[in-house]
PDB file of C-alpha atoms in Angstrom:
ATOM      1  CA  LEU Z   1     -79.588  52.387  65.635  1.00  0.00           C
ATOM      2  CA  ASP Z   2     -79.648  52.749  62.172  1.00  0.00           C
ATOM      3  CA  GLY Z   3     -80.594  56.147  60.988  1.00  0.00           C
ATOM      4  CA  ILE Z   4     -79.913  57.917  64.235  1.00  0.00           C
ATOM      5  CA  ARG Z   5     -77.298  60.548  64.054  1.00  0.00           C
ATOM      6  CA  SER Z   6     -76.246  62.950  66.803  1.00  0.00           C
ATOM      7  CA  THR Z   7     -76.255  65.870  64.392  1.00  0.00           C
ATOM      8  CA  ALA Z   8     -79.864  65.548  63.671  1.00  0.00           C
ATOM      9  CA  VAL Z   9     -82.984  66.485  66.190  1.00  0.00           C
ATOM     10  CA  HIS Z  10     -86.476  64.580  65.903  1.00  0.00           C
ATOM     11  CA  CYS Z  11     -89.465  66.237  66.943  1.00  0.00           C
ATOM     12  CA  VAL Z  12     -92.292  63.960  67.630  1.00  0.00           C
ATOM     13  CA  SER Z  13     -95.655  65.576  67.347  1.00  0.00           C
ATOM     14  CA  LEU Z  14     -98.664  63.471  68.734  1.00  0.00           C
ATOM     15  CA  ARG Z  15    -101.709  63.788  66.542  1.00  0.00           C
ATOM     16  CA  GLU Z  16    -105.419  62.002  65.884  1.00  0.00           C
ATOM     17  CA  ASP Z  17    -104.152  59.965  63.226  1.00  0.00           C
ATOM     18  CA  GLY Z  18    -100.637  58.650  65.123  1.00  0.00           C
ATOM     19  CA  PRO Z  19     -97.270  60.290  65.573  1.00  0.00           C
ATOM     20  CA  PHE Z  20     -95.336  62.464  63.189  1.00  0.00           C
ATOM     21  CA  ILE Z  21     -91.888  62.999  63.307  1.00  0.00           C
ATOM     22  CA  THR Z  22     -89.758  66.063  61.887  1.00  0.00           C
ATOM     23  CA  VAL Z  23     -86.241  65.607  61.509  1.00  0.00           C
ATOM     24  CA  HIS Z  24     -84.016  68.918  61.459  1.00  0.00           C
ATOM     25  CA  ASP Z  25     -80.283  67.609  60.726  1.00  0.00           C
ATOM     26  CA  PHE Z  26     -77.519  70.183  61.233  1.00  0.00           C
ATOM     27  CA  ALA Z  27     -74.693  68.415  59.857  1.00  0.00           C
ATOM     28  CA  ARG Z  28     -73.282  71.155  58.016  1.00  0.00           C
ATOM     29  CA  SER Z  29     -72.974  73.233  61.213  1.00  0.00           C
ATOM     30  CA  LEU Z  30     -72.861  71.125  64.163  1.00  0.00           C
ATOM     31  CA  ALA Z  31     -70.757  67.777  64.623  1.00  0.00           C
ATOM     32  CA  ASP Z  32     -72.573  66.450  68.019  1.00  0.00           C
ATOM     33  CA  ILE Z  33     -75.604  67.483  69.370  1.00  0.00           C
ATOM     34  CA  SER Z  34     -76.645  66.563  73.188  1.00  0.00           C
ATOM     35  CA  LEU Z  35     -78.642  67.544  76.257  1.00  0.00           C
ATOM     36  CA  ILE Z  36     -81.242  69.112  74.854  1.00  0.00           C
ATOM     37  CA  GLU Z  37     -84.020  71.322  76.435  1.00  0.00           C
ATOM     38  CA  TYR Z  38     -86.846  73.517  74.836  1.00  0.00           C
ATOM     39  CA  ASP Z  39     -86.744  77.205  75.515  1.00  0.00           C
ATOM     40  CA  ARG Z  40     -89.457  77.957  77.831  1.00  0.00           C
ATOM     41  CA  ARG Z  41     -90.254  80.940  76.305  1.00  0.00           C
ATOM     42  CA  ASP Z  42     -90.655  79.798  72.542  1.00  0.00           C
ATOM     43  CA  ARG Z  43     -91.451  76.267  71.906  1.00  0.00           C
ATOM     44  CA  THR Z  44     -89.954  76.692  68.446  1.00  0.00           C
ATOM     45  CA  ALA Z  45     -86.421  76.576  69.537  1.00  0.00           C
ATOM     46  CA  LEU Z  46     -84.273  74.548  71.664  1.00  0.00           C
ATOM     47  CA  TRP Z  47     -81.236  74.933  74.235  1.00  0.00           C
ATOM     48  CA  ALA Z  48     -78.375  72.397  73.343  1.00  0.00           C
ATOM     49  CA  ALA Z  49     -74.963  71.372  74.330  1.00  0.00           C
ATOM     50  CA  ALA Z  50     -72.971  70.737  70.757  1.00  0.00           C
ATOM     51  CA  ARG Z  51     -69.749  71.110  69.119  1.00  0.00           C
ATOM     52  CA  SER Z  52     -68.973  73.103  66.183  1.00  0.00           C
ATOM     53  CA  ALA Z  53     -68.403  71.110  62.898  1.00  0.00           C
ATOM     54  CA  LYS Z  54     -65.659  73.508  62.103  1.00  0.00           C
ATOM     55  CA  LEU Z  55     -63.473  73.492  65.092  1.00  0.00           C
ATOM     56  CA  PRO Z  56     -59.883  75.173  64.579  1.00  0.00           C
ATOM     57  CA  LYS Z  57     -56.992  72.933  63.762  1.00  0.00           C
ATOM     58  CA  LEU Z  58     -54.766  72.376  66.689  1.00  0.00           C
ATOM     59  CA  SER Z  59     -51.210  71.803  66.382  1.00  0.00           C
ATOM     60  CA  LEU Z  60     -48.886  69.162  67.427  1.00  0.00           C
ATOM     61  CA  GLY Z  61     -47.082  71.546  69.721  1.00  0.00           C
ATOM     62  CA  PHE Z  62     -50.681  72.123  71.362  1.00  0.00           C
ATOM     63  CA  HIS Z  63     -51.069  68.587  72.281  1.00  0.00           C
ATOM     64  CA  LYS Z  64     -47.372  67.898  73.747  1.00  0.00           C
ATOM     65  CA  ALA Z  65     -47.833  71.044  75.933  1.00  0.00           C
ATOM     66  CA  ARG Z  66     -50.921  68.785  77.521  1.00  0.00           C
ATOM     67  CA  SER Z  67     -49.166  65.946  77.850  1.00  0.00           C
ATOM     68  CA  GLY Z  68     -50.985  64.513  74.878  1.00  0.00           C
ATOM     69  CA  TYR Z  69     -54.304  64.522  76.090  1.00  0.00           C
ATOM     70  CA  VAL Z  70     -57.081  65.018  73.598  1.00  0.00           C
ATOM     71  CA  THR Z  71     -58.661  68.270  73.118  1.00  0.00           C
ATOM     72  CA  GLY Z  72     -61.284  70.078  70.803  1.00  0.00           C
ATOM     73  CA  TYR Z  73     -63.933  67.738  71.444  1.00  0.00           C
ATOM     74  CA  GLY Z  74     -65.747  70.175  73.991  1.00  0.00           C
ATOM     75  CA  HIS Z  75     -69.363  71.334  73.585  1.00  0.00           C
ATOM     76  CA  SER Z  76     -70.909  74.780  73.960  1.00  0.00           C
ATOM     77  CA  LEU Z  77     -74.112  76.069  74.618  1.00  0.00           C
ATOM     78  CA  TYR Z  78     -76.155  76.636  71.570  1.00  0.00           C
ATOM     79  CA  ARG Z  79     -79.709  77.759  70.804  1.00  0.00           C
ATOM     80  CA  ILE Z  80     -81.341  75.963  67.545  1.00  0.00           C
ATOM     81  CA  ASP Z  81     -84.227  77.667  66.097  1.00  0.00           C
ATOM     82  CA  LEU Z  82     -86.191  74.773  64.404  1.00  0.00           C
ATOM     83  CA  THR Z  83     -88.390  77.211  61.925  1.00  0.00           C
ATOM     84  CA  THR Z  84     -85.083  77.883  60.519  1.00  0.00           C
ATOM     85  CA  ASP Z  85     -82.926  75.001  61.460  1.00  0.00           C
ATOM     86  CA  GLU Z  86     -80.214  77.645  62.472  1.00  0.00           C
ATOM     87  CA  PRO Z  87     -78.034  77.140  65.350  1.00  0.00           C
ATOM     88  CA  THR Z  88     -76.575  79.908  67.302  1.00  0.00           C
ATOM     89  CA  LEU Z  89     -73.833  79.670  69.674  1.00  0.00           C
ATOM     90  CA  VAL Z  90     -74.576  81.500  73.166  1.00  0.00           C
ATOM     91  CA  TRP Z  91     -72.014  80.421  75.459  1.00  0.00           C
ATOM     92  CA  SER Z  92     -68.664  78.522  75.223  1.00  0.00           C
ATOM     93  CA  PRO Z  93     -66.805  77.346  78.638  1.00  0.00           C
ATOM     94  CA  SER Z  94     -63.593  77.265  76.348  1.00  0.00           C
ATOM     95  CA  ASN Z  95     -63.981  80.562  75.165  1.00  0.00           C
ATOM     96  CA  ALA Z  96     -64.843  82.164  78.892  1.00  0.00           C
ATOM     97  CA  LEU Z  97     -61.836  80.878  80.343  1.00  0.00           C
ATOM     98  CA  TYR Z  98     -59.519  81.943  77.126  1.00  0.00           C
ATOM     99  CA  PHE Z  99     -59.051  78.915  75.763  1.00  0.00           C
ATOM    100  CA  SER Z 100     -59.292  77.586  72.138  1.00  0.00           C
ATOM    101  CA  GLU Z 101     -62.767  76.186  71.173  1.00  0.00           C
ATOM    102  CA  GLY Z 102     -63.546  72.907  72.170  1.00  0.00           C
ATOM    103  CA  VAL Z 103     -60.953  72.455  75.134  1.00  0.00           C
ATOM    104  CA  HIS Z 104     -63.758  72.658  77.716  1.00  0.00           C
ATOM    105  CA  SER Z 105     -67.125  71.499  77.577  1.00  0.00           C
ATOM    106  CA  LEU Z 106     -70.723  71.667  79.029  1.00  0.00           C
ATOM    107  CA  SER Z 107     -71.775  68.681  81.277  1.00  0.00           C
ATOM    108  CA  GLY Z 108     -75.283  69.990  81.861  1.00  0.00           C
ATOM    109  CA  ILE Z 109     -77.978  72.464  81.247  1.00  0.00           C
ATOM    110  CA  LYS Z 110     -81.146  73.140  83.045  1.00  0.00           C
ATOM    111  CA  PRO Z 111     -83.822  75.824  82.620  1.00  0.00           C
ATOM    112  CA  ASP Z 112     -84.502  77.679  85.616  1.00  0.00           C
ATOM    113  CA  GLU Z 113     -88.072  77.007  86.816  1.00  0.00           C
ATOM    114  CA  SER Z 114     -89.250  80.126  88.017  1.00  0.00           C
ATOM    115  CA  ARG Z 115     -87.361  82.388  85.607  1.00  0.00           C
ATOM    116  CA  ASP Z 116     -88.050  81.454  82.367  1.00  0.00           C
ATOM    117  CA  HIS Z 117     -85.231  83.604  81.136  1.00  0.00           C
ATOM    118  CA  LEU Z 118     -82.521  82.439  82.777  1.00  0.00           C
ATOM    119  CA  LEU Z 119     -80.800  78.755  81.808  1.00  0.00           C
ATOM    120  CA  TRP Z 120     -78.137  77.353  84.049  1.00  0.00           C
ATOM    121  CA  ALA Z 121     -75.157  75.613  82.317  1.00  0.00           C
TER     122      ALA Z 121
END
């Protein structure tokens, strides 16, 4: 899939003259974007699971203490404003459990169907 990156969001608008695609690239701030949902209150914003491009460096001792398990690739909850192309970290499952960023990851996000101010992660 040439040209497809996990740091870009492609927004497709259907118009009378055909589809119009806008690409929003977040390579400077996010290393990976997945589980994208539109914000029900603001159609120019997205909720997404993403990983920061600037994760803390983890020591060799950190990995040895976890029996060599690779850590630091977890995803946190971000709100992405498509008008300014600015992602904002909203919640991190790692930080919620007092771990280094990226140790834990979101496995899903879902907007609440009856309350537009609520998002399940």
